[in-house]
Amino acid sequence: GREEPLALIHAALSRYEGRVAITALHGLRGVGKTVLAAAYAEQQRAAFRATWWLRAQTESTLRADLVGLGVRLGWVAADEKEEPALATVMDRLRQEGEGILLIYDNAIEARGLTPFLPRGGAARVIITSNAPAWRGLAEPVEIRLWPKAIGADYLIARTGRAAERAAAEALSEALGGLPLAHEQAAAFCERLDISLAEY
């Protein structure tokens, strides 16, 4: 069930050659936005010289994680004060952002995130958020709930229980189409060696 959203993310980030590209994965809590961002980063690992995860839910974590990127890339010293270090990192991202993937995870809303996004350059940016309003700042990609058939396909593929199709469909429906809930259910069934119907 991940192939289509991964392809949408790749298309959105590939559209702007030589310029910063920003896409926002949005949807309900539990639909797997963070997991998809991580899967994309892993799938495209060879395409980037650096991938950096930023905790975007608060300004203080954003600042700390951006400075951490600067330290890791040798742009700023570990003991440099936060404000000048942050300014240096933002400037270097504009000048040397090509080949860098930034993942801003759990962003609350666009307005608070804007000052911490690259202002030019060629970095690639993925934002994950429950908020739907990203147009104008990022190319939005809505991550939807899984239909019953896709959820059942995932449960069967994950557990290897092709004979339990009816139970997989019933469980998928009970899980409300949330991909993360499907993963947890499959892992639980595997670990305890119980059927999908028993779960």
Short mmCIF file of C-alpha atoms in Angstrom, two decimals:
data_model
loop_
_atom_site.label_atom_id
_atom_site.label_comp_id
_atom_site.label_asym_id
_atom_site.label_seq_id
_atom_site.Cartn_x
_atom_site.Cartn_y
_atom_site.Cartn_z
CA GLY A 1 0.00 0.00 0.00
CA ARG A 2 3.04 2.33 0.11
CA GLU A 3 4.04 2.34 -3.56
CA GLU A 4 1.64 5.06 -4.69
CA PRO A 5 2.44 7.60 -1.92
CA LEU A 6 6.18 6.93 -2.29
CA ALA A 7 5.87 7.64 -6.01
CA LEU A 8 3.94 10.87 -5.26
CA ILE A 9 6.63 12.00 -2.82
CA HIS A 10 9.36 11.29 -5.36
CA ALA A 11 7.48 13.12 -8.13
CA ALA A 12 6.91 16.16 -5.89
CA LEU A 13 10.56 16.35 -4.82
CA SER A 14 11.91 15.76 -8.35
CA ARG A 15 9.79 18.43 -10.01
CA TYR A 16 12.06 21.37 -9.16
CA GLU A 17 15.53 20.60 -10.50
CA GLY A 18 18.14 22.92 -9.00
CA ARG A 19 15.65 24.56 -6.62
CA VAL A 20 14.44 23.76 -3.14
CA ALA A 21 11.51 21.32 -3.26
CA ILE A 22 9.10 20.91 -0.35
CA THR A 23 6.33 18.34 0.01
CA ALA A 24 4.00 17.93 2.98
CA LEU A 25 2.62 14.52 3.92
CA HIS A 26 -0.61 15.17 5.77
CA GLY A 27 -3.41 13.03 7.10
CA LEU A 28 -4.93 11.63 10.25
CA ARG A 29 -2.75 10.55 13.16
CA GLY A 30 -1.70 6.93 12.62
CA VAL A 31 -1.92 6.81 8.82
CA GLY A 32 1.84 6.32 8.58
CA LYS A 33 3.22 9.71 7.51
CA THR A 34 6.43 9.35 9.50
CA VAL A 35 6.88 5.75 8.37
CA LEU A 36 6.46 6.84 4.73
CA ALA A 37 9.00 9.65 5.14
CA ALA A 38 11.47 7.15 6.62
CA ALA A 39 10.73 4.64 3.83
CA TYR A 40 11.35 7.32 1.20
CA ALA A 41 14.62 8.35 2.86
CA GLU A 42 15.75 4.71 2.90
CA GLN A 43 14.64 4.07 -0.66
CA GLN A 44 16.50 7.16 -1.93
CA ARG A 45 19.51 6.94 0.40
CA ALA A 46 22.02 6.81 -2.46
CA ALA A 47 20.59 10.02 -3.96
CA PHE A 48 21.46 12.16 -0.91
CA ARG A 49 24.75 12.99 0.75
CA ALA A 50 22.91 13.76 3.98
CA THR A 51 19.46 13.01 5.41
CA TRP A 52 18.48 14.86 8.55
CA TRP A 53 15.46 14.36 10.81
CA LEU A 54 14.04 17.45 12.54
CA ARG A 55 11.55 17.37 15.39
CA ALA A 56 9.19 20.02 14.07
CA GLN A 57 6.56 20.11 16.81
CA THR A 58 8.28 22.93 18.74
CA GLU A 59 10.52 25.83 17.84
CA SER A 60 13.13 24.80 20.41
CA THR A 61 13.53 21.29 18.95
CA LEU A 62 13.62 22.68 15.42
CA ARG A 63 16.39 25.11 16.32
CA ALA A 64 18.41 22.45 18.13
CA ASP A 65 18.07 19.95 15.28
CA LEU A 66 19.06 22.50 12.61
CA VAL A 67 22.13 23.47 14.64
CA GLY A 68 22.84 19.74 15.01
CA LEU A 69 22.81 19.42 11.22
CA GLY A 70 25.31 22.28 10.99
CA VAL A 71 27.60 20.60 13.51
CA ARG A 72 27.36 17.24 11.70
CA LEU A 73 28.22 18.84 8.34
CA GLY A 74 31.03 20.92 9.84
CA TRP A 75 29.30 24.22 9.13
CA VAL A 76 29.31 25.36 12.76
CA ALA A 77 31.27 24.45 15.90
CA ALA A 78 29.53 22.38 18.58
CA ASP A 79 30.03 25.16 21.15
CA GLU A 80 28.80 28.03 18.95
CA LYS A 81 25.86 30.07 20.28
CA GLU A 82 22.50 28.99 18.90
CA GLU A 83 21.40 32.18 17.10
CA PRO A 84 24.52 32.72 14.95
CA ALA A 85 24.82 28.95 14.39
CA LEU A 86 21.24 28.79 13.15
CA ALA A 87 21.80 31.75 10.80
CA THR A 88 24.91 30.04 9.39
CA VAL A 89 23.04 26.76 8.85
CA MET A 90 20.17 28.48 7.03
CA ASP A 91 22.64 30.36 4.83
CA ARG A 92 24.66 27.22 4.05
CA LEU A 93 21.47 25.32 3.19
CA ARG A 94 20.69 28.01 0.64
CA GLN A 95 24.20 27.80 -0.86
CA GLU A 96 25.03 24.11 -0.41
CA GLY A 97 21.71 22.34 0.06
CA GLU A 98 21.90 20.16 -3.01
CA GLY A 99 22.00 16.50 -2.03
CA ILE A 100 20.45 17.13 1.39
CA LEU A 101 17.08 15.67 2.45
CA LEU A 102 15.44 17.34 5.46
CA ILE A 103 12.50 15.65 7.17
CA TYR A 104 10.46 18.00 9.38
CA ASP A 105 8.45 15.50 11.43
CA ASN A 106 5.18 16.29 13.25
CA ALA A 107 4.86 19.92 12.17
CA ILE A 108 1.89 21.63 13.81
CA GLU A 109 1.12 24.18 11.10
CA ALA A 110 2.75 26.04 8.19
CA ARG A 111 3.16 29.48 9.76
CA GLY A 112 5.36 28.30 12.63
CA LEU A 113 7.52 26.19 10.35
CA THR A 114 8.20 28.76 7.60
CA PRO A 115 11.16 30.56 9.28
CA PHE A 116 13.00 27.24 9.60
CA LEU A 117 12.68 26.05 6.00
CA PRO A 118 15.48 26.59 3.45
CA ARG A 119 14.98 29.92 1.63
CA GLY A 120 16.34 28.91 -1.74
CA GLY A 121 19.01 26.47 -2.78
CA ALA A 122 18.37 22.90 -3.85
CA ALA A 123 17.62 20.95 -0.65
CA ARG A 124 14.76 18.47 -0.63
CA VAL A 125 12.24 18.78 2.21
CA ILE A 126 9.54 16.43 3.51
CA ILE A 127 7.12 17.70 6.14
CA THR A 128 4.84 15.36 8.09
CA SER A 129 1.78 16.86 9.73
CA ASN A 130 -1.80 16.22 10.79
CA ALA A 131 -2.70 19.70 9.46
CA PRO A 132 -4.04 19.81 5.88
CA ALA A 133 -3.23 23.45 4.98
CA TRP A 134 0.15 23.41 3.20
CA ARG A 135 -0.63 24.77 -0.27
CA GLY A 136 1.50 27.79 -1.09
CA LEU A 137 4.37 26.56 1.08
CA ALA A 138 4.66 22.91 0.04
CA GLU A 139 3.22 20.46 -2.42
CA PRO A 140 0.69 18.56 -0.30
CA VAL A 141 0.39 14.76 -0.47
CA GLU A 142 -2.57 13.42 1.50
CA ILE A 143 -1.91 10.07 3.14
CA ARG A 144 -5.24 8.29 3.32
CA LEU A 145 -6.63 5.42 5.30
CA TRP A 146 -6.23 2.00 3.68
CA PRO A 147 -9.28 0.44 2.04
CA LYS A 148 -10.22 -2.94 3.52
CA ALA A 149 -8.70 -4.92 0.61
CA ILE A 150 -5.31 -3.17 0.83
CA GLY A 151 -5.24 -3.57 4.60
CA ALA A 152 -6.02 -7.27 4.24
CA ASP A 153 -3.31 -7.63 1.57
CA TYR A 154 -0.82 -6.05 3.95
CA LEU A 155 -1.80 -8.28 6.89
CA ILE A 156 -1.48 -11.39 4.73
CA ALA A 157 1.85 -10.31 3.23
CA ARG A 158 3.24 -9.32 6.64
CA THR A 159 2.18 -12.52 8.42
CA GLY A 160 2.30 -15.01 5.53
CA ARG A 161 -1.26 -16.19 6.26
CA ALA A 162 -2.90 -16.37 2.84
CA ALA A 163 -5.50 -18.83 4.15
CA GLU A 164 -6.89 -16.18 6.52
CA ARG A 165 -8.24 -13.77 3.89
CA ALA A 166 -11.71 -13.32 5.43
CA ALA A 167 -10.23 -12.73 8.89
CA ALA A 168 -7.69 -10.28 7.40
CA GLU A 169 -10.49 -8.25 5.79
CA ALA A 170 -12.52 -8.22 9.00
CA LEU A 171 -9.47 -7.17 11.03
CA SER A 172 -8.55 -4.46 8.50
CA GLU A 173 -12.05 -3.03 8.78
CA ALA A 174 -11.88 -3.15 12.59
CA LEU A 175 -8.54 -1.31 12.49
CA GLY A 176 -10.20 1.58 10.68
CA GLY A 177 -7.76 1.58 7.76
CA LEU A 178 -4.87 2.92 9.86
CA PRO A 179 -1.59 1.54 8.43
CA LEU A 180 0.23 1.81 11.76
CA ALA A 181 -2.50 -0.22 13.48
CA HIS A 182 -2.15 -2.89 10.77
CA GLU A 183 1.59 -3.12 11.40
CA GLN A 184 1.08 -3.45 15.15
CA ALA A 185 -1.62 -6.11 14.72
CA ALA A 186 0.52 -8.14 12.31
CA ALA A 187 3.55 -7.94 14.60
CA PHE A 188 1.43 -9.00 17.59
CA CYS A 189 -0.02 -12.00 15.71
CA GLU A 190 3.44 -13.06 14.59
CA ARG A 191 5.07 -12.65 17.98
CA LEU A 192 2.37 -14.55 19.90
CA ASP A 193 1.65 -16.96 17.00
CA ILE A 194 -2.08 -16.28 17.06
CA SER A 195 -4.46 -16.10 14.11
CA LEU A 196 -5.73 -12.83 12.67
CA ALA A 197 -9.23 -13.83 13.82
CA GLU A 198 -8.01 -14.28 17.42
CA TYR A 199 -6.48 -10.81 17.42
#
